[in-house]
Coordinates of C-alpha atoms in Angstrom, one line a residue:
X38 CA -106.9 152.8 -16.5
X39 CA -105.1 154.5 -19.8
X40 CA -102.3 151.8 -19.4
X41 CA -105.5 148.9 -19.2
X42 CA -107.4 150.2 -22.2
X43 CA -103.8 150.3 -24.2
X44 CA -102.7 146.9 -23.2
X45 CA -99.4 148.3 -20.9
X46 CA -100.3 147.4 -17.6
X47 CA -98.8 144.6 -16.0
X48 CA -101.4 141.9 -15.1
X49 CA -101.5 140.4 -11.8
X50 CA -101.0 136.8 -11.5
X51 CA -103.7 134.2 -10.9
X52 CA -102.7 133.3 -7.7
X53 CA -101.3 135.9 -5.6
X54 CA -99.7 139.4 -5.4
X55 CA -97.3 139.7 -7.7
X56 CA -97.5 140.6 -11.6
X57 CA -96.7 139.2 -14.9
X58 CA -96.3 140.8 -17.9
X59 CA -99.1 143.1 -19.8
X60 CA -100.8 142.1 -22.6
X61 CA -98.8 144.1 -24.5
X62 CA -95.9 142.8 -22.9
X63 CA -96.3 139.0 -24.1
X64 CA -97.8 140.2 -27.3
X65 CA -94.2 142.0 -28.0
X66 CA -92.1 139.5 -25.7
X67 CA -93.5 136.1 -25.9
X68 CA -93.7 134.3 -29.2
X69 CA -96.3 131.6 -30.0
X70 CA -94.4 129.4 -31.9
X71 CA -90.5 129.0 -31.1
X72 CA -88.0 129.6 -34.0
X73 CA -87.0 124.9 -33.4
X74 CA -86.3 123.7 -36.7
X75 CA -84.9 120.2 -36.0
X76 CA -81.8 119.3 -37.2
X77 CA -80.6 115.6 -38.6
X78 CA -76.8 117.3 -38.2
X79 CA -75.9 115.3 -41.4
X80 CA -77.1 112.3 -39.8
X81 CA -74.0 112.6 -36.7
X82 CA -75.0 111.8 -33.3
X83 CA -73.5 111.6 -29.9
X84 CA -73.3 107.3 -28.4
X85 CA -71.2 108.5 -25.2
X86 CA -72.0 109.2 -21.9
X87 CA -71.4 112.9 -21.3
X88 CA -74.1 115.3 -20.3
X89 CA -75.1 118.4 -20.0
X90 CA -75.7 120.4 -16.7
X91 CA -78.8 123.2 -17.0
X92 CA -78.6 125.4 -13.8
X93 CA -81.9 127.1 -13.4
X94 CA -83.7 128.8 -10.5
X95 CA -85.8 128.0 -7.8
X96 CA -87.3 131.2 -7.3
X97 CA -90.3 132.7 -8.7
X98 CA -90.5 136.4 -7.6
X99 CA -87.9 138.8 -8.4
X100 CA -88.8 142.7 -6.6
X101 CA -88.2 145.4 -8.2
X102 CA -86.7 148.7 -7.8
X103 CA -90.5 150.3 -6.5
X104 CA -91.4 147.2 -4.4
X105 CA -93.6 145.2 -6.7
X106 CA -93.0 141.9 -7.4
X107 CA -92.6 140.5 -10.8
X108 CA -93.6 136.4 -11.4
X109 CA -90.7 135.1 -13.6
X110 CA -88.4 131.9 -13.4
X111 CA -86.5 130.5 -16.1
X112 CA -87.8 131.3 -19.8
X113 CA -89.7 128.0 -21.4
X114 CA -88.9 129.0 -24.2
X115 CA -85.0 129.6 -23.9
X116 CA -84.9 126.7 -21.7
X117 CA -86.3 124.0 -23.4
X118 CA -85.1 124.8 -27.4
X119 CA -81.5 124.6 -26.9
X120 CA -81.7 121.6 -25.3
X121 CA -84.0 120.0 -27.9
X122 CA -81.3 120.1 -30.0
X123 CA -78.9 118.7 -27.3
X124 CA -80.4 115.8 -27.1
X125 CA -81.7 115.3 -30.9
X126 CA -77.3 115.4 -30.8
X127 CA -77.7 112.5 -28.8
X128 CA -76.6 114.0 -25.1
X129 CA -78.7 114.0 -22.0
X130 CA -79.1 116.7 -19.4
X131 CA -79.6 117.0 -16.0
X132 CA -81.4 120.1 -14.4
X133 CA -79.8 121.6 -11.1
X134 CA -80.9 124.2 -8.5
X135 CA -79.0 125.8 -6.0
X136 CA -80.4 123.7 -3.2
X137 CA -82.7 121.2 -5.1
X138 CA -86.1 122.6 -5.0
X139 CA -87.9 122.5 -8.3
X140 CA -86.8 124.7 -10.9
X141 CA -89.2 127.7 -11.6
X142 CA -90.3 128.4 -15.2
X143 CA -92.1 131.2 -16.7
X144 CA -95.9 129.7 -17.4
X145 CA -96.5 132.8 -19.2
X146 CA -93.6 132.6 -21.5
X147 CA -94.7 128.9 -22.8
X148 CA -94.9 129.5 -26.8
X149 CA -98.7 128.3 -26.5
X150 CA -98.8 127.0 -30.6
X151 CA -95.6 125.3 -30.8
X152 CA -96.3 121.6 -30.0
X153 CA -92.6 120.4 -30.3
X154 CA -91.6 122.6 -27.6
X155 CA -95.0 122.0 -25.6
X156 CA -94.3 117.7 -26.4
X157 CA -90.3 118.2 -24.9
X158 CA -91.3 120.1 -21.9
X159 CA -94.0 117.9 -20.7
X160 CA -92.0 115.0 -21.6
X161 CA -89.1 116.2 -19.4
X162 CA -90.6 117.4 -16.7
X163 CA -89.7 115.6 -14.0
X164 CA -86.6 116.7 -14.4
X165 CA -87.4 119.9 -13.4
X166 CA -90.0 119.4 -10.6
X167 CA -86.7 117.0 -9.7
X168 CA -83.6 118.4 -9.8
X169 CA -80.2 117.8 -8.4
X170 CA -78.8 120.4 -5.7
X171 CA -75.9 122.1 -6.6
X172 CA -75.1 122.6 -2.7
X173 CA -75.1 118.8 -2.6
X174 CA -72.8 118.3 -5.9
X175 CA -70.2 120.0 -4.3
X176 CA -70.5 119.0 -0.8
X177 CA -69.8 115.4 -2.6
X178 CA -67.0 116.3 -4.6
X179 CA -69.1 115.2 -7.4
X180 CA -67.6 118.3 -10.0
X181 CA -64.2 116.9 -10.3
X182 CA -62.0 115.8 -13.3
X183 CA -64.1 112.4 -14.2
X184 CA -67.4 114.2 -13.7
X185 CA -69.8 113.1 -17.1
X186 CA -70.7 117.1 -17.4
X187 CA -68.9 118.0 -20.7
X188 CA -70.9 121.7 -20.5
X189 CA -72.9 124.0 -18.5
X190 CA -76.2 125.8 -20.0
X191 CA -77.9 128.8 -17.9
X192 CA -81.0 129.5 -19.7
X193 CA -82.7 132.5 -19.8
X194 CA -85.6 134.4 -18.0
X195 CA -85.1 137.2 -15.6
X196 CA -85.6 134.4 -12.6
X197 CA -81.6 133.4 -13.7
X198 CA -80.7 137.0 -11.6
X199 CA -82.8 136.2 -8.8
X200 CA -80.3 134.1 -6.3
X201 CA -78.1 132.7 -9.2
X202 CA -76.1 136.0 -8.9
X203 CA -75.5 135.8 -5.0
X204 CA -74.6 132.0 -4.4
X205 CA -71.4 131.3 -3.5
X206 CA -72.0 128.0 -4.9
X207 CA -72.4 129.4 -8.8
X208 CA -69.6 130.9 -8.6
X209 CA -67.9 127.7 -7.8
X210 CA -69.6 125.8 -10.5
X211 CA -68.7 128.5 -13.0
X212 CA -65.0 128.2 -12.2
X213 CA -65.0 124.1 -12.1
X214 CA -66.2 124.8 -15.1
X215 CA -63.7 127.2 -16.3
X216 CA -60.5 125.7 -14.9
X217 CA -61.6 121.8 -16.3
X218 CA -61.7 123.5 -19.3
X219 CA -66.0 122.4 -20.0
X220 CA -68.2 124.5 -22.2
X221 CA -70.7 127.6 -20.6
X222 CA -74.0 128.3 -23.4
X223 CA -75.8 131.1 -21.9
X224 CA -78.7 132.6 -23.4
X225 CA -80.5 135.9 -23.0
X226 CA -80.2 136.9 -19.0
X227 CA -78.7 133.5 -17.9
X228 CA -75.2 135.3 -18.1
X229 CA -76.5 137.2 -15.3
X230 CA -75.4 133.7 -13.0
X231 CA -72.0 134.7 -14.6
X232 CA -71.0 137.1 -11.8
X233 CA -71.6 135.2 -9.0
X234 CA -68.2 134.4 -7.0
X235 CA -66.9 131.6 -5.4
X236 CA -64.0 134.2 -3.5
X237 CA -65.1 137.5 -3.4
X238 CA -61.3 139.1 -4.1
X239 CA -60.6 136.3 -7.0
X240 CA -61.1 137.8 -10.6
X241 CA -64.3 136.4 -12.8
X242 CA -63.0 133.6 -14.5
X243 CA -64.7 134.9 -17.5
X244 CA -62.7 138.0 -17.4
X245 CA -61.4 139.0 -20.9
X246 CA -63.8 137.3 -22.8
X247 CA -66.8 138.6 -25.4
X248 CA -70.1 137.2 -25.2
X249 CA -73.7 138.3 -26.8
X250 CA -76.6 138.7 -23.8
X251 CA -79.9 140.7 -23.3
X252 CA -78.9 144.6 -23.8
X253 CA -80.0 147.0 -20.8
X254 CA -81.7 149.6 -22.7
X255 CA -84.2 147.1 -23.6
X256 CA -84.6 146.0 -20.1
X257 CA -84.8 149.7 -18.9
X258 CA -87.7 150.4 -21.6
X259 CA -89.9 147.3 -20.6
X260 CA -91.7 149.0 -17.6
X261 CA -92.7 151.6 -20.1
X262 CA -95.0 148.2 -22.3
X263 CA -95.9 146.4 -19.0
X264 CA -93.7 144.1 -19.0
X265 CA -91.9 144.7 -16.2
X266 CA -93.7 146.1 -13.2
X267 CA -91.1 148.2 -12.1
X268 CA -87.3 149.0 -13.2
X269 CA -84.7 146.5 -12.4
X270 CA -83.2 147.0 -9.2
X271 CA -79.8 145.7 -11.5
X272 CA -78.8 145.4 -14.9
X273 CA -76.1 142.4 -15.9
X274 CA -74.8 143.9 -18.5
X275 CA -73.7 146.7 -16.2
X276 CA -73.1 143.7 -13.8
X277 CA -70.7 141.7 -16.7
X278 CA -68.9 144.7 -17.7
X279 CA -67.3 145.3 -14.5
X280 CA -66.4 141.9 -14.2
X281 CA -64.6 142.3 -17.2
X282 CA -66.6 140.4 -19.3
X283 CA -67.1 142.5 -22.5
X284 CA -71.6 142.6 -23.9
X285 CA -71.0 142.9 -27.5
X286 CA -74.2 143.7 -28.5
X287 CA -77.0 146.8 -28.2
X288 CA -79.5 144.8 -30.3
X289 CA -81.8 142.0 -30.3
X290 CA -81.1 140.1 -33.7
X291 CA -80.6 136.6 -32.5
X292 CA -76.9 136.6 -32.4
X293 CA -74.8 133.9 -31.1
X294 CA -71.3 133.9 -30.5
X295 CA -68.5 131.8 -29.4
X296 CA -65.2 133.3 -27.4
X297 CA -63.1 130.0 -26.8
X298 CA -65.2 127.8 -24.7
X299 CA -68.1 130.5 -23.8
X300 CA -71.0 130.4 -26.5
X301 CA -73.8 133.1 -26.3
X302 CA -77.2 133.7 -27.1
X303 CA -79.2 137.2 -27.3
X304 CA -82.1 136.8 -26.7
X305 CA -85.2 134.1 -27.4
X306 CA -84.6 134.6 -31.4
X307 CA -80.9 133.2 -31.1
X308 CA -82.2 129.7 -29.5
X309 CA -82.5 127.6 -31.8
X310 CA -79.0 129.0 -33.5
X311 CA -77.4 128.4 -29.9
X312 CA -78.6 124.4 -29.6
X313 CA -77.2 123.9 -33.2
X314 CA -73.8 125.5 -32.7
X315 CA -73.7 123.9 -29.3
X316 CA -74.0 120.6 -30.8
X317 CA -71.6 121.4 -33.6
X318 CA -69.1 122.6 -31.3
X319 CA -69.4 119.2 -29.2
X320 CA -68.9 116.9 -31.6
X321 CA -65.6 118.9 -32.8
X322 CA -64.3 118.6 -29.4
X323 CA -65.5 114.6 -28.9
X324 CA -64.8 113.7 -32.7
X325 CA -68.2 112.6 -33.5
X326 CA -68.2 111.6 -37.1

């Protein structure tokens, strides 16, 4: 009753059993207008046909460590505003799921003032409810060296360590990746797709490198607002580190950073910093002038 009265409770979602974040909780975690500031990028943009692959999640509930079951998905938010600037850039995306069920997005974490976020999403939908199946990719032998996928994005939202982490799959994807020498963008607790393995005794292919990501502690406070119903039953930080992948930050400023072909995001603030330096960093590589 205290934690109602104060706002801290998680709430239960509309439709069933499990919970999304308290009042408090979105107040604190989930901004009403995005930080998208369009960019003409000096007027430069993409005429080829490369793309962009967004890996997101099919599933919704993610249990934690006391049993209850918290409503997430992949972050609207941190989904949709580095891509925005993709394609301003001129690229196009597709979406991908593990098996091709429709991608799950946080309804709660839509930034319910910010119409050019609210106009992209609806617009791209489809893509979304639609998406390709990873399984199916590489049972084709479509991720090979003439694939049209110049980079990988794996948004954010707590859904991107529910599955992502575990599929044998991922892991492939991320090493394609890796070894064709593509760009990863990863944003907030989308690295936490980053450990998943392809061979269980083969070191992450990410191993050595520095990247910016969602710090623990702040993870390990939110039960304390309501915005987790429980702890964690993992952290990826933790998770990274021992893969050998090195968090650089305890703080949520917005940072971004780049380590050769990895570029990072914090947190929701470093979104719109991401999709610019994402497109930047595309055009070096495909001389767009």
């Amino acid at each position: 009753m205290i934690k109602k009265i104060f706002g801290i409770a998680p709430t239960k979602e509309k439709n069933g059993s499990a919970y999304i974040p308290s009042p408090m909780g979105r107040m604190l975690g989930v901004d009403k207008v995005s930080g998208f500031k369009a960019s003409t990028f000096e007027g430069k943009k993409y005429r080829g046909d490369k793309k962009i692959l967004v890996l997101c999640t099919e599933e919704r509930y993610f249990e934690m460590a006391n049993g209850k079951q918290f409503s997430t998905g992949n972050n609207v938010q941190e989904t949709m505003v580095p891509i925005m600037h993709l394609v301003n850039g001129g690229f196009d995306f597709e979406v991908v799921t593990p098996t091709g069920k429709k991608a799950i997005l946080e309804e709660w974490s839509v930034p319910l003032k910010d119409e050019a976020v609210i106009k992209f999403r609806t617009e791209n939908q489809l893509k979304f409810n639609n998406p390709l199946s990873l399984k199916k990719l590489i049972e084709n032998d479509e991720l090979n060296d003439t694939s049209k996928y110049i980079a990988l994005f794996l948004p954010g939202g707590h859904g991107a360590m529910v599955g992502l982490p575990e599929d044998e799959n991922v892991g492939k994807l991320l090493r394609w990746i890796k070894t064709s020498d593509r760009y990863l963008v990863a944003v907030c607790h989308g690295p936490a797709a980053m450990i998943a393995k392809d061979k269980k005794d083969e070191p992450n292919p990410y191993k050595g490198y520095k990247m910016v990501a969602f710090p623990d502690k702040f993870d390990k406070q939110s039960p304390s607002l309501g915005y987790l119903p429980g702890q964690l039953p993992w952290f990826q930080c933790e998770a990274l580190e021992k893969e050998g992948i090195e968090v650089i930050n305890d703080k949520i400023t917005g940072a971004t950073h780049i380590d050769r072909k990895l570029i990072s995001g914090d947190s929701p603030k470093a979104c719109d910093e991401l999709g610019k330096i994402t497109v930047d960093t595309l055009f070096k590589e495909l001389e767009v002038n």
